CSV table of C-alpha atoms in Angstrom, one decimal:
chain,number,residue,atom,x,y,z
A,3,MET,CA,7.2,78.4,79.5
A,4,MET,CA,10.5,78.1,81.0
A,5,LYS,CA,11.3,75.1,79.0
A,6,ILE,CA,11.7,77.3,76.0
A,7,PHE,CA,14.3,79.3,77.6
A,8,THR,CA,16.4,76.8,79.1
A,9,ASN,CA,16.2,74.5,76.2
A,10,LYS,CA,19.8,73.9,75.0
A,11,TYR,CA,18.9,74.6,71.5
A,12,SER,CA,17.8,78.0,72.1
A,13,LEU,CA,21.1,78.6,74.0
A,14,LEU,CA,23.2,77.2,71.3
A,15,ILE,CA,21.4,79.7,68.8
A,16,LEU,CA,21.8,82.7,71.2
A,17,ARG,CA,25.5,81.7,71.5
A,18,MET,CA,25.9,81.6,68.0
A,19,VAL,CA,24.2,85.0,67.3
A,20,VAL,CA,26.0,86.9,70.0
A,21,GLY,CA,29.2,85.2,68.9
A,22,PHE,CA,28.9,86.1,65.2
A,23,VAL,CA,27.9,89.7,66.1
A,24,PHE,CA,30.9,90.4,68.0
A,25,LEU,CA,33.1,88.5,65.7
A,26,TYR,CA,31.9,90.5,62.8
A,27,ALA,CA,32.0,93.7,64.6
A,28,GLY,CA,35.3,93.1,65.9
A,29,THR,CA,37.1,92.1,62.7
A,30,LYS,CA,35.6,95.1,61.0
A,31,LYS,CA,37.2,97.3,63.6
A,32,ILE,CA,40.6,95.5,63.5
A,33,ASP,CA,40.5,96.2,59.7
A,34,ASN,CA,40.7,99.9,60.2
A,35,PRO,CA,42.1,100.9,63.7
A,36,MET,CA,42.3,104.6,62.9
A,37,LEU,CA,38.7,104.8,61.9
A,38,PHE,CA,37.7,103.1,65.3
A,39,ALA,CA,39.9,105.4,67.2
A,40,ASP,CA,38.5,108.3,65.4
A,41,SER,CA,34.8,107.0,66.4
A,42,ILE,CA,35.9,106.8,70.1
A,43,GLY,CA,37.3,110.3,70.0
A,44,ASN,CA,34.0,111.5,68.6
A,45,TYR,CA,32.3,110.6,72.0
A,46,GLN,CA,34.5,113.2,73.7
A,47,LEU,CA,34.5,111.2,76.7
A,48,PHE,CA,37.8,109.6,77.0
A,49,PRO,CA,41.2,111.1,77.6
A,50,GLU,CA,43.6,111.3,74.7
A,51,LEU,CA,46.0,108.7,75.9
A,52,SER,CA,43.5,106.0,76.4
A,53,ILE,CA,41.8,106.3,73.0
A,54,ASN,CA,44.3,104.5,71.1
A,55,LEU,CA,44.7,101.8,73.7
A,56,LEU,CA,41.0,101.2,73.6
A,57,ALA,CA,40.9,101.3,69.8
A,58,LEU,CA,43.5,98.6,69.9
A,59,PHE,CA,42.2,96.3,72.6
A,60,ILE,CA,38.4,96.3,72.4
A,61,PRO,CA,38.1,95.0,68.8
A,62,TRP,CA,40.3,92.0,69.6
A,63,LEU,CA,38.3,91.4,72.9
A,64,GLU,CA,35.2,91.2,70.8
A,65,VAL,CA,36.9,88.9,68.3
A,66,VAL,CA,38.2,86.5,70.9
A,67,CYS,CA,35.2,86.4,73.0
A,68,GLY,CA,33.0,86.0,70.0
A,69,LEU,CA,35.0,83.0,68.8
A,70,LEU,CA,35.2,81.5,72.1
A,71,LEU,CA,31.4,81.7,72.3
A,72,ILE,CA,30.9,80.2,69.0
A,73,PHE,CA,33.0,77.3,69.9
A,74,GLY,CA,31.5,77.1,73.4
A,75,ILE,CA,34.6,77.6,75.4
A,76,PHE,CA,34.3,79.2,78.7
A,77,VAL,CA,30.7,80.5,77.8
A,78,ARG,CA,30.0,82.0,81.2
A,79,GLU,CA,33.1,83.8,81.5
A,80,ASN,CA,32.8,85.2,78.0
A,81,ALA,CA,29.2,86.1,78.4
A,82,ALA,CA,30.3,88.0,81.5
A,83,ILE,CA,33.0,90.0,79.8
A,84,LEU,CA,30.6,90.7,76.9
A,85,SER,CA,27.7,91.7,79.2
A,86,ILE,CA,30.0,94.2,80.9
A,87,LEU,CA,31.2,95.5,77.6
A,88,LEU,CA,27.7,95.9,76.4
A,89,PHE,CA,26.6,97.6,79.6
A,90,PHE,CA,29.2,100.2,79.1
A,91,PHE,CA,28.4,100.7,75.4
A,92,THR,CA,24.7,101.3,76.3
A,93,ILE,CA,25.6,103.8,79.0
A,94,LEU,CA,27.9,105.4,76.5
A,95,ILE,CA,25.1,105.8,74.1
A,96,LEU,CA,22.7,107.2,76.6
A,97,ILE,CA,25.3,109.7,77.7
A,98,THR,CA,25.8,110.8,74.3
A,99,ILE,CA,22.1,111.1,73.5
A,100,PHE,CA,21.8,113.2,76.7
A,101,ARG,CA,24.4,115.7,75.7
A,102,GLY,CA,22.9,115.8,72.2
A,103,LEU,CA,25.8,114.6,70.2
A,104,GLU,CA,24.8,113.5,66.8
A,105,ILE,CA,27.7,111.1,66.0
A,106,ASP,CA,28.4,107.8,64.4
A,107,CYS,CA,28.3,104.9,66.7
A,108,GLY,CA,31.4,103.3,65.4
A,109,CYS,CA,30.0,99.8,66.3
A,110,PHE,CA,30.5,98.3,63.0
A,111,SER,CA,32.9,100.8,61.3
A,112,SER,CA,31.7,103.6,59.1
A,113,SER,CA,28.1,103.1,58.0
A,114,ASN,CA,25.1,105.3,57.8
A,115,GLU,CA,22.9,103.0,59.8
A,116,ASN,CA,25.0,103.5,62.8
A,117,GLN,CA,24.0,106.9,64.0
A,118,ILE,CA,23.5,107.3,67.7
A,119,GLY,CA,19.9,106.9,68.6
A,120,ILE,CA,17.1,104.9,70.1
A,121,LYS,CA,17.5,102.1,67.5
A,122,LYS,CA,21.2,101.7,68.5
A,123,ILE,CA,20.0,101.5,72.2
A,124,VAL,CA,17.4,98.9,71.5
A,125,GLU,CA,20.1,96.8,69.5
A,126,ASN,CA,22.4,97.1,72.4
A,127,VAL,CA,19.9,96.4,75.1
A,128,VAL,CA,18.8,93.1,73.2
A,129,LEU,CA,22.4,92.0,72.9
A,130,LEU,CA,23.0,92.7,76.5
A,131,ALA,CA,19.9,90.8,77.4
A,132,PHE,CA,21.2,87.9,75.3
A,133,SER,CA,24.6,87.9,76.9
A,134,ILE,CA,23.2,88.0,80.5
A,135,TYR,CA,21.0,85.3,79.5
A,136,LEU,CA,23.9,83.0,78.4
A,137,PHE,CA,25.7,83.9,81.5
A,138,VAL,CA,22.8,82.9,83.8
A,139,TYR,CA,21.6,79.8,82.0
A,140,ASN,CA,24.9,78.2,81.3
A,141,THR,CA,24.6,74.6,80.4
A,142,ASP,CA,27.0,71.8,79.8
A,143,SER,CA,25.7,70.7,76.4
A,144,PHE,CA,27.3,71.7,73.1
A,145,LYS,CA,30.4,72.7,74.9
A,146,LEU,CA,34.1,71.8,74.1
A,147,ASP,CA,35.4,72.0,77.6
A,148,ARG,CA,34.4,70.1,80.6
A,149,ASP,CA,33.1,71.9,83.7
B,15,MET,CA,26.8,81.5,90.4
B,16,LYS,CA,30.4,80.4,90.3
B,17,LEU,CA,32.5,82.4,87.9
B,18,ASN,CA,35.9,81.6,87.4
B,19,TYR,CA,37.8,84.8,87.7
B,20,LEU,CA,41.1,83.5,86.6
B,21,VAL,CA,39.7,82.5,83.2
B,22,ILE,CA,38.5,85.9,82.8
B,23,LEU,CA,41.8,87.5,83.7
B,24,ARG,CA,43.7,85.1,81.3
B,25,ILE,CA,41.3,85.9,78.4
B,26,LEU,CA,41.9,89.7,78.9
B,27,LEU,CA,45.7,89.2,79.1
B,28,ILE,CA,45.9,86.9,76.1
B,29,THR,CA,43.7,89.4,74.1
B,30,ALA,CA,46.0,92.2,75.0
B,31,MET,CA,49.0,90.2,74.0
B,32,ILE,CA,47.4,89.3,70.5
B,33,ALA,CA,46.2,93.0,70.1
B,34,PHE,CA,49.6,94.5,70.8
B,35,THR,CA,51.5,92.0,68.8
B,36,PHE,CA,49.2,92.2,65.8
B,37,ASN,CA,49.4,96.1,65.9
B,38,TYR,CA,53.2,96.0,66.1
B,39,PHE,CA,53.5,94.0,62.9
B,40,ASN,CA,50.5,95.8,61.2
B,41,ASN,CA,51.4,98.5,58.6
B,42,ASP,CA,48.2,100.2,59.3
B,43,GLY,CA,48.7,99.9,63.0
B,44,ILE,CA,48.3,102.8,65.5
B,45,ASN,CA,50.4,104.5,67.9
B,46,ILE,CA,49.8,103.1,71.4
B,47,LEU,CA,50.2,106.5,73.1
B,48,GLY,CA,48.0,108.3,70.8
B,49,GLY,CA,48.8,110.6,68.1
B,50,LYS,CA,47.9,110.5,64.5
B,51,LYS,CA,49.7,108.8,61.8
B,52,LYS,CA,52.0,111.2,60.1
B,53,PHE,CA,52.0,111.2,56.3
B,54,LEU,CA,55.0,112.6,54.2
B,55,LYS,CA,55.0,116.0,52.7
B,56,ALA,CA,54.6,116.3,49.0
B,57,SER,CA,57.5,118.1,47.5
B,58,ASP,CA,57.0,121.0,45.3
B,59,SER,CA,58.8,119.3,42.5
B,60,LEU,CA,56.1,116.6,42.6
B,61,ILE,CA,53.2,119.1,42.3
B,62,ASN,CA,55.0,120.8,39.4
B,63,SER,CA,55.6,117.5,37.7
B,64,LEU,CA,51.9,116.8,37.6
B,65,LYS,CA,51.6,120.1,35.8
B,66,ILE,CA,54.0,118.9,33.1
B,67,GLU,CA,52.2,115.5,32.7
B,68,ARG,CA,48.8,117.1,32.1
B,69,LEU,CA,50.1,119.6,29.5
B,70,GLN,CA,51.9,116.5,27.7
B,71,LYS,CA,48.7,114.5,27.8
B,72,ILE,CA,47.0,117.5,26.0
B,73,SER,CA,49.4,117.8,23.1
B,74,PRO,CA,49.0,114.4,21.3
B,75,SER,CA,45.5,114.8,20.6
B,76,ASP,CA,45.9,118.4,19.8
B,77,SER,CA,48.5,117.7,17.2
B,78,SER,CA,46.4,115.1,15.4
B,79,ASN,CA,43.7,117.4,15.2
B,80,LEU,CA,45.5,120.4,13.9
B,81,GLY,CA,46.2,118.7,10.4
B,82,PRO,CA,43.4,119.0,7.8
B,83,ASN,CA,41.5,115.9,7.2
B,84,LYS,CA,42.6,115.4,3.5
B,85,GLU,CA,43.3,112.1,1.9
B,86,ASN,CA,46.9,113.3,1.4
B,87,SER,CA,49.2,110.4,2.1
B,88,SER,CA,52.3,112.3,2.8
B,89,LYS,CA,50.6,114.5,5.3
B,90,GLU,CA,48.9,111.6,7.0
B,91,LYS,CA,52.4,110.0,7.3
B,92,ILE,CA,53.8,113.1,9.1
B,93,SER,CA,51.1,113.4,11.5
B,94,ASP,CA,51.4,109.6,12.4
B,95,LYS,CA,55.0,110.2,13.1
B,96,ASP,CA,54.3,113.3,15.2
B,97,LEU,CA,51.7,111.3,17.2
B,98,ILE,CA,54.1,108.5,17.9
B,99,GLN,CA,56.6,110.9,19.1
B,100,SER,CA,54.4,112.8,21.3
B,101,ILE,CA,53.2,109.5,22.8
B,102,GLU,CA,56.7,108.4,23.3
B,103,LYS,CA,57.2,111.7,25.3
B,104,THR,CA,54.2,111.3,27.4
B,105,THR,CA,55.2,107.8,28.4
B,106,ASN,CA,58.8,108.9,29.3
B,107,GLU,CA,57.2,111.8,31.4
B,108,SER,CA,54.8,109.4,33.2
B,109,GLN,CA,57.8,107.0,33.8
B,110,ASN,CA,59.3,109.9,35.7
B,111,ASP,CA,56.1,110.4,37.3
B,112,GLU,CA,56.1,106.9,38.5
B,113,ASP,CA,59.4,107.4,40.1
B,114,PHE,CA,58.2,110.6,41.9
B,115,PHE,CA,55.2,108.6,43.2
B,116,GLU,CA,57.2,105.9,44.5
B,117,SER,CA,55.8,106.6,48.0
B,118,THR,CA,53.4,103.9,49.4
B,119,GLU,CA,50.9,106.2,50.9
B,120,PRO,CA,49.0,109.4,50.4
B,121,GLN,CA,51.0,112.6,50.9
B,122,THR,CA,50.2,115.9,52.6
B,123,ILE,CA,50.1,119.3,50.8
B,124,GLU,CA,50.0,122.8,52.1
B,125,LEU,CA,47.8,125.6,51.2
B,126,GLU,CA,49.8,127.1,48.1
B,127,GLN,CA,50.4,123.5,46.9
B,128,ALA,CA,46.7,122.8,47.1
B,129,TYR,CA,45.9,126.0,45.3
B,130,LYS,CA,48.3,125.1,42.5
B,131,LEU,CA,46.5,121.8,42.0
B,132,PHE,CA,43.2,123.6,42.2
B,133,SER,CA,44.3,125.8,39.3
B,134,GLU,CA,45.2,122.7,37.4
B,135,ASN,CA,41.6,121.5,37.7
B,136,LEU,CA,42.7,118.5,39.9
B,137,LEU,CA,39.8,116.7,41.5
B,138,PHE,CA,39.1,117.8,45.1
B,139,VAL,CA,37.2,115.5,47.5
B,140,ASP,CA,35.5,116.6,50.6
B,141,ALA,CA,35.5,114.1,53.4
B,142,ARG,CA,33.1,116.1,55.6
B,143,ASN,CA,29.4,115.3,56.1
B,144,LYS,CA,26.8,116.4,53.5
B,145,SER,CA,25.6,119.3,55.7
B,146,ASP,CA,28.9,120.7,56.1
B,147,TYR,CA,29.6,120.4,52.3
B,148,ASP,CA,26.3,121.9,51.4
B,149,TYR,CA,26.9,124.9,53.5
B,150,SER,CA,30.2,125.7,51.7
B,151,HIS,CA,33.1,123.7,50.1
B,152,ILE,CA,35.9,124.2,47.7
B,153,LYS,CA,34.8,125.0,44.3
B,154,ASN,CA,34.2,122.2,42.2
B,155,ALA,CA,35.0,119.6,45.0
B,156,ILE,CA,32.9,116.5,45.3
B,157,ASN,CA,31.5,115.2,48.6
B,158,LEU,CA,32.4,111.7,49.8
B,159,PRO,CA,31.5,111.7,53.5
B,160,LEU,CA,33.8,109.3,55.4
B,161,TYR,CA,31.0,108.3,57.6
B,162,GLN,CA,28.8,107.5,54.7
B,163,PHE,CA,31.3,105.9,52.6
B,164,GLU,CA,29.4,103.0,51.0
B,165,GLU,CA,26.6,105.4,50.0
B,166,TYR,CA,28.8,107.9,48.3
B,167,TYR,CA,31.6,105.8,46.9
B,168,ASN,CA,30.0,105.6,43.4
B,169,THR,CA,30.7,109.3,42.9
B,170,LEU,CA,34.3,108.2,42.2
B,171,ALA,CA,33.1,105.6,39.8
B,172,GLY,CA,34.2,107.1,36.8
B,173,THR,CA,37.4,108.3,37.8
B,174,ASP,CA,40.7,106.6,36.7
B,175,LYS,CA,42.6,105.2,39.6
B,176,ASN,CA,45.8,106.7,38.4
B,177,GLN,CA,44.4,110.1,38.4
B,178,PRO,CA,45.8,112.2,41.3
B,179,PHE,CA,43.3,114.0,43.5
B,180,VAL,CA,43.2,115.9,46.8
B,181,VAL,CA,41.2,114.9,49.9
B,182,TYR,CA,40.4,117.5,52.7
B,183,CYS,CA,38.2,117.9,55.6
B,184,ASN,CA,37.8,120.7,58.3
B,185,GLY,CA,41.3,121.4,59.2
B,186,PRO,CA,44.5,120.1,60.9
B,187,ASP,CA,42.6,118.8,63.9
B,188,CYS,CA,40.3,116.6,61.6
B,189,ASP,CA,41.2,113.1,61.0
B,190,MET,CA,38.7,112.3,58.3
B,191,SER,CA,40.8,113.3,55.4
B,192,ASP,CA,43.6,111.1,56.5
B,193,ILE,CA,41.2,108.0,57.0
B,194,LEU,CA,39.4,108.8,53.9
B,195,ALA,CA,42.6,109.0,51.9
B,196,LYS,CA,43.9,105.7,53.4
B,197,LYS,CA,40.7,104.0,52.5
B,198,LEU,CA,40.9,105.0,49.1
B,199,PHE,CA,44.5,104.4,48.7
B,200,ASP,CA,43.9,100.8,49.9
B,201,LEU,CA,41.2,100.5,47.1
B,202,GLY,CA,43.6,101.3,44.5
B,203,TYR,CA,43.8,105.1,44.0
B,204,GLY,CA,47.6,105.5,44.0
B,205,LYS,CA,47.9,109.3,43.8
B,206,ILE,CA,46.2,111.0,46.7
B,207,PHE,CA,47.1,114.2,48.3
B,208,ILE,CA,45.8,115.2,51.6
B,209,PHE,CA,45.3,119.0,52.1
B,210,VAL,CA,46.0,119.3,55.8
B,211,GLY,CA,44.7,122.8,56.2
B,212,GLY,CA,41.5,121.8,55.1
B,213,TRP,CA,38.4,124.0,54.8
B,214,GLU,CA,39.4,126.4,57.5
B,215,GLU,CA,42.6,127.4,55.8
B,216,TRP,CA,41.0,127.7,52.4
B,217,GLU,CA,38.2,129.8,53.6
B,218,LYS,CA,40.5,132.0,55.5
B,219,ALA,CA,42.6,132.5,52.4
B,220,LYS,CA,39.3,133.4,50.5
B,221,TYR,CA,40.1,131.1,47.8
B,222,PRO,CA,37.2,129.9,45.6
B,223,SER,CA,34.2,128.3,47.1
B,224,GLU,CA,30.7,127.3,46.5
B,225,GLN,CA,27.5,126.3,48.2
B,226,VAL,CA,24.8,123.8,47.5
B,227,HIS,CA,21.3,125.3,47.7
């Protein structure tokens, strides 16, 4: 059974999936920083000063890590960064649902499918699982760097 | 599990550098320390010039419709001349209009200017979500919720990209009008006004509104 999971091909596929998801999400946000800053503000959880900094930094982190993952560079480290990111996103969504705020997630820039809800949490958790998995089962195949 | 923390640190630092550099050179970039992007205020003369342009646009067709539809050649010639003259007038006026509209981004307007434009039957676009719009909105405004942009974008489908219109949302604290205006501007709608006071101010002034039932 474990063979399926540690198979280097499934790892490759996972890397691609996670990498492209973040690459896509990141570039959409870089495209419209004001919109993303607005989305962060909607959560009403962050101090004013930090919102713009976050709106600036996070999309690029997503793009950089996504790209590095796709090319198989520093997979473990990137998986760690993205796992932590996803972990915080999930907590964020949970808190928001608890508070009863009905807001747009801001995950992929303005779009109706991104309302905060169970579906979003599931998506996040799945991505989180993938990232943790990549972190744990790092292999040497299909990578561009040497260990 | 071994994890190279130095690598993580380097990734974070390099990402930060890329982000700040990109933002610095980006026209759409945001202010690091917060604060919204300030748009220029529209001058009253600009608002008034729009009035003139609309009146001019009406006159050519009016003058061509006024003359009786006889096969009188001399009368036809005169009406043609008039037509040409009034078309020239319109083009000249719109050239002036181009000069006025040299600004490269949407402009903000205040309550009175908004009301003037409202009286000219300019298109008003409500950037708030559907439930807010349904509850109450500026009379004759259309709804283009910022957060459902793709769904509602076709409501602007028939609109000439050269036609000026006004975008608004809740009020001064609301960003959606700014963001929507910028988004539409990038899509080619060159003449956008942002009514900063928004729905709050309009309602307070008890200007015309309507609801969706």
